[in-house]
PDB file of C-alpha atoms and ligand atoms in Angstrom:
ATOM      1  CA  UNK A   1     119.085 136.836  86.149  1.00 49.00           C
ATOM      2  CA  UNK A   2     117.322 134.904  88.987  1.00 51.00           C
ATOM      3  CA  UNK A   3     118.775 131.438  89.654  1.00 51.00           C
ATOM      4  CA  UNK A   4     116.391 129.167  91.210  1.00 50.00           C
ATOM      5  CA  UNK A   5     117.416 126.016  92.904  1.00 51.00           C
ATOM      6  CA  UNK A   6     114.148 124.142  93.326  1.00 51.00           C
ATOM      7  CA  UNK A   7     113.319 120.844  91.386  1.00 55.00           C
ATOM      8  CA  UNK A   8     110.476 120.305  89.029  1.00 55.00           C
ATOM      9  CA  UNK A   9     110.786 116.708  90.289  1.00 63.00           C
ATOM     10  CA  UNK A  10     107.933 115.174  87.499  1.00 80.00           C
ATOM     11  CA  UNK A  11     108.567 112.677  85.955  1.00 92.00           C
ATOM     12  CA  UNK A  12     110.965 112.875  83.439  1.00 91.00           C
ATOM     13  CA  UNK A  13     110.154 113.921  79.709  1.00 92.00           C
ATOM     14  CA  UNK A  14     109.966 111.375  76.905  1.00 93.00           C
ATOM     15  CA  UNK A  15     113.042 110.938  74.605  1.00 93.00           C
ATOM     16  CA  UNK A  16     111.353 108.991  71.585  1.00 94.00           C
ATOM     17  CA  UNK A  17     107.866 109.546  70.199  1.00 95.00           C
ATOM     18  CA  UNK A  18     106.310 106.010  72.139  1.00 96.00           C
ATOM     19  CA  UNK A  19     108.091 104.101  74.310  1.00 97.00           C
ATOM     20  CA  UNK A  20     105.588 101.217  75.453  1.00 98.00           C
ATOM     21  CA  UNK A  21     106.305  99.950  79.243  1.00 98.00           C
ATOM     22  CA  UNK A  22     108.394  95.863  78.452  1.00 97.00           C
ATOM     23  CA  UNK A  23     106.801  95.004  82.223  1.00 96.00           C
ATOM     24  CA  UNK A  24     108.412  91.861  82.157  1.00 95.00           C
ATOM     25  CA  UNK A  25     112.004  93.202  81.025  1.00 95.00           C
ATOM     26  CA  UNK A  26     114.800  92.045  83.785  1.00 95.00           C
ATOM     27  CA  UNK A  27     116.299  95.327  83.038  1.00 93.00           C
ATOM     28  CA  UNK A  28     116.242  97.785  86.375  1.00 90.00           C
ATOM     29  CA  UNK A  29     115.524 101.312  85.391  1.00 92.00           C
ATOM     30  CA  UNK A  30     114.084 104.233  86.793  1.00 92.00           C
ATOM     31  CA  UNK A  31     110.490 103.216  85.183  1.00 92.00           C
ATOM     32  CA  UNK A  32     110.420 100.586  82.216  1.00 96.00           C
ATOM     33  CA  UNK A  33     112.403  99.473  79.158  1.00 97.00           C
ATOM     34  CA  UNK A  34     110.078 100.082  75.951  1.00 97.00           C
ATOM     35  CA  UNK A  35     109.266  97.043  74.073  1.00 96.00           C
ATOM     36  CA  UNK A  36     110.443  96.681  70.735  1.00 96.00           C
ATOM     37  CA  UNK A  37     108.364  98.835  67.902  1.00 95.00           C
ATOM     38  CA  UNK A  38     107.991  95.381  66.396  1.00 97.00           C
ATOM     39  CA  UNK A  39     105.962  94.519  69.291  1.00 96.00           C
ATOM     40  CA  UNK A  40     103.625  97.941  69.731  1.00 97.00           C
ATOM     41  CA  UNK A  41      99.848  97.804  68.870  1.00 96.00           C
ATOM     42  CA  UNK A  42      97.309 100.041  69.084  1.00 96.00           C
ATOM     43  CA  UNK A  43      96.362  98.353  72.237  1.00 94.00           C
ATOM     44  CA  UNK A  44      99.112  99.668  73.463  1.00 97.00           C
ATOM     45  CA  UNK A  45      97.452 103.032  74.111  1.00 98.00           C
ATOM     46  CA  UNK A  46      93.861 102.555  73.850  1.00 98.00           C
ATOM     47  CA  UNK A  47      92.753 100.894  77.574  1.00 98.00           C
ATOM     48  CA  UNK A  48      89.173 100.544  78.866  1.00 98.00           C
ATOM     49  CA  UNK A  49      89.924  98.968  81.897  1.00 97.00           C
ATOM     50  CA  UNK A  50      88.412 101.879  83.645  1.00 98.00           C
ATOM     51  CA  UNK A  51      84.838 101.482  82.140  1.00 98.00           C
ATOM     52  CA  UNK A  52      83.503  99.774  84.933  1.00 98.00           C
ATOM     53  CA  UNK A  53      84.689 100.138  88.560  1.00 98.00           C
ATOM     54  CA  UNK A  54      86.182  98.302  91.226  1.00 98.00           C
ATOM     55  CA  UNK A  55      84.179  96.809  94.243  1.00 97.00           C
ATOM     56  CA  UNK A  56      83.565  98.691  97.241  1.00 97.00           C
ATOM     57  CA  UNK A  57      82.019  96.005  99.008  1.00 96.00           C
ATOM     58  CA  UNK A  58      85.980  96.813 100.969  1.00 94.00           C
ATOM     59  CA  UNK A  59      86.931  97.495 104.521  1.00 92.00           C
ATOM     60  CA  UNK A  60      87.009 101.708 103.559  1.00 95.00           C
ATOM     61  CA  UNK A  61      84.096 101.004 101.068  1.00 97.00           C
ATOM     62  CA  UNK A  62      85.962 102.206  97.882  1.00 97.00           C
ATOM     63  CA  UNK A  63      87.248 100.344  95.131  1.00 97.00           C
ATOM     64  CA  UNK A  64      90.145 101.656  92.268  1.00 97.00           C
ATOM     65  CA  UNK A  65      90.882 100.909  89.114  1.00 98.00           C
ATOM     66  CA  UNK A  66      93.937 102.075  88.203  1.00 98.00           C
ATOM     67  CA  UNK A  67      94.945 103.291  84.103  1.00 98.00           C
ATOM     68  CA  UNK A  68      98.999 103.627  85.531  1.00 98.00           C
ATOM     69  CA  UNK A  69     102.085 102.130  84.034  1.00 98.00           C
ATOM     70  CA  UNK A  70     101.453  98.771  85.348  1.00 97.00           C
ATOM     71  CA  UNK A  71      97.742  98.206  84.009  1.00 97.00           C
ATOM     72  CA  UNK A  72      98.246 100.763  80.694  1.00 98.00           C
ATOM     73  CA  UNK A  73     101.795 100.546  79.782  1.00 98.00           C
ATOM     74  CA  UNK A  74     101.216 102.906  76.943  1.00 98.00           C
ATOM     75  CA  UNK A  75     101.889 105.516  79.356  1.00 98.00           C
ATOM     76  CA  UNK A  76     105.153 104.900  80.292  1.00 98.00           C
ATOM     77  CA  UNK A  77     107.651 107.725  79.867  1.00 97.00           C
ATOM     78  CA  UNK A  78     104.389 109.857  79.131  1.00 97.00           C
ATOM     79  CA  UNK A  79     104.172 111.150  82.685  1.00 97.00           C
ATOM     80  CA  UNK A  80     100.788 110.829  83.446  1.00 97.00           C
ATOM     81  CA  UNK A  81      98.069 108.082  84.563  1.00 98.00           C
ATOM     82  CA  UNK A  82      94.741 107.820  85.480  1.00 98.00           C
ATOM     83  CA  UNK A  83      92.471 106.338  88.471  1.00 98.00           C
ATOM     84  CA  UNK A  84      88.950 105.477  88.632  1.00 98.00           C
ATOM     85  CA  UNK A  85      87.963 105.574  92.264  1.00 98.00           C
ATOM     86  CA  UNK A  86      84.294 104.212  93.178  1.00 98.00           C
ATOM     87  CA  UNK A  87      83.241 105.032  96.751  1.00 98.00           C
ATOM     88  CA  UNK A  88      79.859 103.354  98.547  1.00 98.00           C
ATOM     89  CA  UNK A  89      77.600 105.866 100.218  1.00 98.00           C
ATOM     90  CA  UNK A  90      79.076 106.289 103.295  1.00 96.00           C
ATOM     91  CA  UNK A  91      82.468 104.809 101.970  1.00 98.00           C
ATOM     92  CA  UNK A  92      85.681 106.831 101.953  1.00 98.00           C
ATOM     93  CA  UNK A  93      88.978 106.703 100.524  1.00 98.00           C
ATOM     94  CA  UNK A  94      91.077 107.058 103.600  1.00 97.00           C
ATOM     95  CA  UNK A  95      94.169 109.382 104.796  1.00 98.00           C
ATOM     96  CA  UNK A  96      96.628 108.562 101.872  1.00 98.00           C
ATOM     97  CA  UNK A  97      99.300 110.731 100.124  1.00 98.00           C
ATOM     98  CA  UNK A  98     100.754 109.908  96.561  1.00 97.00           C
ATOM     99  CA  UNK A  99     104.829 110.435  96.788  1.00 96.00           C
ATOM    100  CA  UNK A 100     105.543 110.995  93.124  1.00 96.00           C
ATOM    101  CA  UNK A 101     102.423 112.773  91.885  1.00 97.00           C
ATOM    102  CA  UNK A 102      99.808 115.920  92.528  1.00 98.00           C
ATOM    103  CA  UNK A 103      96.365 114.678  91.979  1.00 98.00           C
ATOM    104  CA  UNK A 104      93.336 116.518  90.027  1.00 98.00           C
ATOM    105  CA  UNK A 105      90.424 114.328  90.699  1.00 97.00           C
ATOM    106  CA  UNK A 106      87.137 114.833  89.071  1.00 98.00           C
ATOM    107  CA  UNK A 107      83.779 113.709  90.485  1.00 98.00           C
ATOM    108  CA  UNK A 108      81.777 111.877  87.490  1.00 98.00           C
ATOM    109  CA  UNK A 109      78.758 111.045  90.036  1.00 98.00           C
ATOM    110  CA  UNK A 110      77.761 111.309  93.781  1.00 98.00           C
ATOM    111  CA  UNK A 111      78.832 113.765  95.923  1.00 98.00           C
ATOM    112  CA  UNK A 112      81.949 113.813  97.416  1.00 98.00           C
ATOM    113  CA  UNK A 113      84.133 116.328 100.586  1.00 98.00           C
ATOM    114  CA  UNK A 114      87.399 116.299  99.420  1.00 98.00           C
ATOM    115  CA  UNK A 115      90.178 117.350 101.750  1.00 98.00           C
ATOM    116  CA  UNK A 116      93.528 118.020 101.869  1.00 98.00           C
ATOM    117  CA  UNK A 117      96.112 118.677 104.976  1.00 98.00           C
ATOM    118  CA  UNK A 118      99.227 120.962 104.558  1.00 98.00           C
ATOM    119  CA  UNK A 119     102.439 120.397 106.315  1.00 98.00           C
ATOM    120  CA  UNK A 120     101.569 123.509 108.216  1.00 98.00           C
ATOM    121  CA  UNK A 121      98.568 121.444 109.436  1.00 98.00           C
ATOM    122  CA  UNK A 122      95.793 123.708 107.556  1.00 98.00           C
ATOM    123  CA  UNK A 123      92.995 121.504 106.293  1.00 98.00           C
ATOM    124  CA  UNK A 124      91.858 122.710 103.236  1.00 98.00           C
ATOM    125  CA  UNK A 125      88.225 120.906 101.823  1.00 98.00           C
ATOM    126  CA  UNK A 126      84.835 120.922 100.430  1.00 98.00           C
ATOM    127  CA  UNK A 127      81.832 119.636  99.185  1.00 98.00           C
ATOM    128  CA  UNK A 128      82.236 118.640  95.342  1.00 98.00           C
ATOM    129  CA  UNK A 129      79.428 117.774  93.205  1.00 98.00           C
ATOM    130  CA  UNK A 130      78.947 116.015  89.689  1.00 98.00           C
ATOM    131  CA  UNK A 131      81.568 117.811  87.316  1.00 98.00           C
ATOM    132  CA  UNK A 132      83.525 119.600  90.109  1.00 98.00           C
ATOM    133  CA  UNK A 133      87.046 119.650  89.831  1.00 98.00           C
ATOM    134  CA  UNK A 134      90.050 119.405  92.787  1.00 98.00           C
ATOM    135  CA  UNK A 135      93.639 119.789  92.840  1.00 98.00           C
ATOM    136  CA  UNK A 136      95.166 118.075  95.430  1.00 98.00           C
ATOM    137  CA  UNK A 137      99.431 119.164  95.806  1.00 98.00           C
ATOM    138  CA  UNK A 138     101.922 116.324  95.559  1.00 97.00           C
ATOM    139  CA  UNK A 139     102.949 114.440  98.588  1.00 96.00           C
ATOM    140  CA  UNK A 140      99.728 115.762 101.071  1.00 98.00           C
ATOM    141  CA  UNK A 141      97.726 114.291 102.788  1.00 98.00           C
ATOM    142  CA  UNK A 142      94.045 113.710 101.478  1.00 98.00           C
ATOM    143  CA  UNK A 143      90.939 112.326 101.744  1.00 98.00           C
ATOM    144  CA  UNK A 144      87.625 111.639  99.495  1.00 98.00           C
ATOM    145  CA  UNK A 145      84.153 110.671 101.638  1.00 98.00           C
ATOM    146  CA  UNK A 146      81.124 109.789  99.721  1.00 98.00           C
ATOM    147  CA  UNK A 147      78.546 112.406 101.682  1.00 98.00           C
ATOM    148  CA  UNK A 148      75.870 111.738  99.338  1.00 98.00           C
ATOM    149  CA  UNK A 149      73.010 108.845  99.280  1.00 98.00           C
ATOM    150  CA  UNK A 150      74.142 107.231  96.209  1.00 98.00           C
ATOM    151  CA  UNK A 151      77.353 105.416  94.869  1.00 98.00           C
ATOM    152  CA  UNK A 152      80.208 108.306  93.900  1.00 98.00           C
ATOM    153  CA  UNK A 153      82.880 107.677  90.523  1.00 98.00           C
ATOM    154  CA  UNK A 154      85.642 109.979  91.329  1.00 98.00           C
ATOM    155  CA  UNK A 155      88.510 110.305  88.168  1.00 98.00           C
ATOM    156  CA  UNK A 156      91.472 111.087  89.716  1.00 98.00           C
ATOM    157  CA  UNK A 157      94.569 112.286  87.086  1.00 98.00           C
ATOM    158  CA  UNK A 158      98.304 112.731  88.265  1.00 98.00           C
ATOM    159  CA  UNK A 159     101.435 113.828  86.844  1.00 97.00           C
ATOM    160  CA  UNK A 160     103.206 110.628  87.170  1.00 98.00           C
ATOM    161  CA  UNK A 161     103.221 107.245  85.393  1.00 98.00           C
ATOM    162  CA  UNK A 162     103.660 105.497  88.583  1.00 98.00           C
ATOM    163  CA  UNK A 163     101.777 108.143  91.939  1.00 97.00           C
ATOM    164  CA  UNK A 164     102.537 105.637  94.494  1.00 96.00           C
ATOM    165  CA  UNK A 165     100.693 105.505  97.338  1.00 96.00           C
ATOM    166  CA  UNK A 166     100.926 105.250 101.242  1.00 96.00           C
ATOM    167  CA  UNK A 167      97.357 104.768 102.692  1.00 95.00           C
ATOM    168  CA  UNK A 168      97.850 105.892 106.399  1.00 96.00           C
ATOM    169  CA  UNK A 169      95.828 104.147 108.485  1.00 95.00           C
ATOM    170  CA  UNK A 170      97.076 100.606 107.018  1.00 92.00           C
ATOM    171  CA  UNK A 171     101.023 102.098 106.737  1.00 93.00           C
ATOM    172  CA  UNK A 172     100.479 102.859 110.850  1.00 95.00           C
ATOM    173  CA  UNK A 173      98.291  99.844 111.775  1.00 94.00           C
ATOM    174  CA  UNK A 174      98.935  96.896 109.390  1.00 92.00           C
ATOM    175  CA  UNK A 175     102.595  97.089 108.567  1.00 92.00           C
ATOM    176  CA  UNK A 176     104.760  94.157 107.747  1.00 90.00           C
ATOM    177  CA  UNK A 177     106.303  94.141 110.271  1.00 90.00           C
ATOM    178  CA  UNK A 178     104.260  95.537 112.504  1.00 91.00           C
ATOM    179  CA  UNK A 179     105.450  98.771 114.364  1.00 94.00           C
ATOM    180  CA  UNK A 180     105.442  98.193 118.566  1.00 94.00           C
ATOM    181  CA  UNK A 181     102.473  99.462 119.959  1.00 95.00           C
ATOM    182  CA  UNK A 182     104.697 101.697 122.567  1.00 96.00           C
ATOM    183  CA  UNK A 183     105.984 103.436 119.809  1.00 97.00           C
ATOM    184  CA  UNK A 184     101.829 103.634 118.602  1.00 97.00           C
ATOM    185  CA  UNK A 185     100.805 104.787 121.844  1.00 97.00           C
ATOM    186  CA  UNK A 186     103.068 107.650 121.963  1.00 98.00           C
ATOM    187  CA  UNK A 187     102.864 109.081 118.651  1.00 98.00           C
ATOM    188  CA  UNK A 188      99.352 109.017 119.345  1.00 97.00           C
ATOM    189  CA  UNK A 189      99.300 109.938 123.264  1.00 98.00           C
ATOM    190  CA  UNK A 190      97.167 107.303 124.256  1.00 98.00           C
ATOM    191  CA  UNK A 191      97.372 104.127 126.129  1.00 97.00           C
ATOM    192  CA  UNK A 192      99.008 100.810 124.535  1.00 96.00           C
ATOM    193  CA  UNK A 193      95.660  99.303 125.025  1.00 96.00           C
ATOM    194  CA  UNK A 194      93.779 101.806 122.542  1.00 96.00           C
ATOM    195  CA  UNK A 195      96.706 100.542 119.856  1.00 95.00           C
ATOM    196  CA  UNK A 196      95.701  96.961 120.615  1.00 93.00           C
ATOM    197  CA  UNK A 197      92.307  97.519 119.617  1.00 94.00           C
ATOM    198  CA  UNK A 198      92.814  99.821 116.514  1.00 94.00           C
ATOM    199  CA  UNK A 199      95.003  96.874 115.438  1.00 93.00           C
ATOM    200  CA  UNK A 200      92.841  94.432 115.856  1.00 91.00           C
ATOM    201  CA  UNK A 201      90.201  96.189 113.182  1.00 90.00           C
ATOM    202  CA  UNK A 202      93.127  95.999 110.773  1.00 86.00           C
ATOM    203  CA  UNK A 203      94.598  92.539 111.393  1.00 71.00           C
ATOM    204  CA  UNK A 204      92.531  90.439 109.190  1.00 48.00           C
ATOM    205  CA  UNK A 205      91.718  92.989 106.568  1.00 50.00           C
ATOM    206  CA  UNK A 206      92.967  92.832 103.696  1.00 49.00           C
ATOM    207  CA  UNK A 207      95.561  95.948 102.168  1.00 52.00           C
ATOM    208  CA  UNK A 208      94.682  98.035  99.677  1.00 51.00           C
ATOM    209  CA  UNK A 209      97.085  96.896  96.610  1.00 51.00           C
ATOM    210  CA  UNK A 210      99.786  99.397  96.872  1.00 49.00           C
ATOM    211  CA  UNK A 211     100.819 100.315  93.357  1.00 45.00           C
TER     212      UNK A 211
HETATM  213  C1  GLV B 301      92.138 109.512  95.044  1.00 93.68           C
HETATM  214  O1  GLV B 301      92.408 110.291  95.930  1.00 93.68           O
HETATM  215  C2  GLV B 301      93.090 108.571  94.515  1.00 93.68           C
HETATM  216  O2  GLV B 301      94.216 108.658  94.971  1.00 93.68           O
HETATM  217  O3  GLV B 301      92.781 107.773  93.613  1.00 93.68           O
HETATM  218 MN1   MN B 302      94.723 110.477  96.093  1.00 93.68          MN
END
């Protein structure tokens, strides 16, 4: 018998049928207390917030809607949510990973390179058209750039109710507080002064919500 000692890590499976994220519960839990049955309603699990997109009139020149626990609560416990991710010709969703999720992302128009970076530093990416389909492995590094003339929807689906995400040129540049440029300068092997002026394109831009 082989013994394996890895872990699925998903998120964990449902113990009732529906179990409706209570956001406003002062309960602490890994996720979200359900709200009482009493409470459910078929708008629970029915959400059209991603019918239209977000703006990408944005620093990166993508905007996302989100269908996760926080905006669709009928997911909770479900393990699963859904993005919509609109991208500006030219736009691009920047170096980001999403901690608690893999990613299949789905391009529903434009034309889109989507990349991905393994920890052994091979960059794995291509061109994806209209109905093209990409799976991107939990916790890597990615990237989506709009190559084509016109605006790009990209769906994005993960295995989590919650993905998380860390977008890396804001978690390096624009952190709260903000990490000394010495320290910049030598992760990056250049001079303090190249530091001061990638910071300064990120200073008074506003941060993509995190989740
Ligand atoms: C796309 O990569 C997304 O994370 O929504
Ligand atoms: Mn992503």
């Amino acid at each position: 018998m082989v013994f394996t000692l890895s872990c699925f890590c998903a998120d964990p499976d449902p113990l009732q049928d529906i179990c409706v994220a209570d956001l406003n519960s002062k309960i602490k839990i890994n996720g979200y207390p359900c709200k009482p049955e009493s409470k459910v309603t078929s708008e629970d699990f029915f959400y059209s917030g991603l019918v239209t997109g977000a703006s990408t009139d944005t620093p990166f020149g993508f905007g996302v809607k989100r269908g996760d626990v926080k905006n669709f609560p009928g997911v909770n416990t479900q393990g699963l949510s859904v993005n919509r991710v609109d991208i500006a010709p030219g736009g691009l969703i920047p170096f980001h990973v999403h901690p608690r999720a893999s990613e299949a992302n789905f391009i529903l128009k434009g034309t889109c390179l989507v990349g991905f970076i393994t920890t052994a530093d091979v960059l794995y990416a291509k061109v994806r058209k209209v109905g093209d389909l990409s799976i991107i492995p939990r916790g890597l590094v990615h990237f989506v750039v709009n190559v084509g003339q016109k605006k790009a929807v990209v769906i994005a689906i993960f295995n989590s109710q919650l993905p998380g995400i860390a977008e890396l040129p804001n978690n390096m540049f624009n952190s709260t507080p903000t990490i000394a440029d010495y320290i910049l300068a030598k992760n990056f092997r250049v001079d303090e002064k190249v530091i001061a002026i990638i910071k300064s394109k990120f200073g008074n831009q506003t941060k993509i919500a995190k989740i």
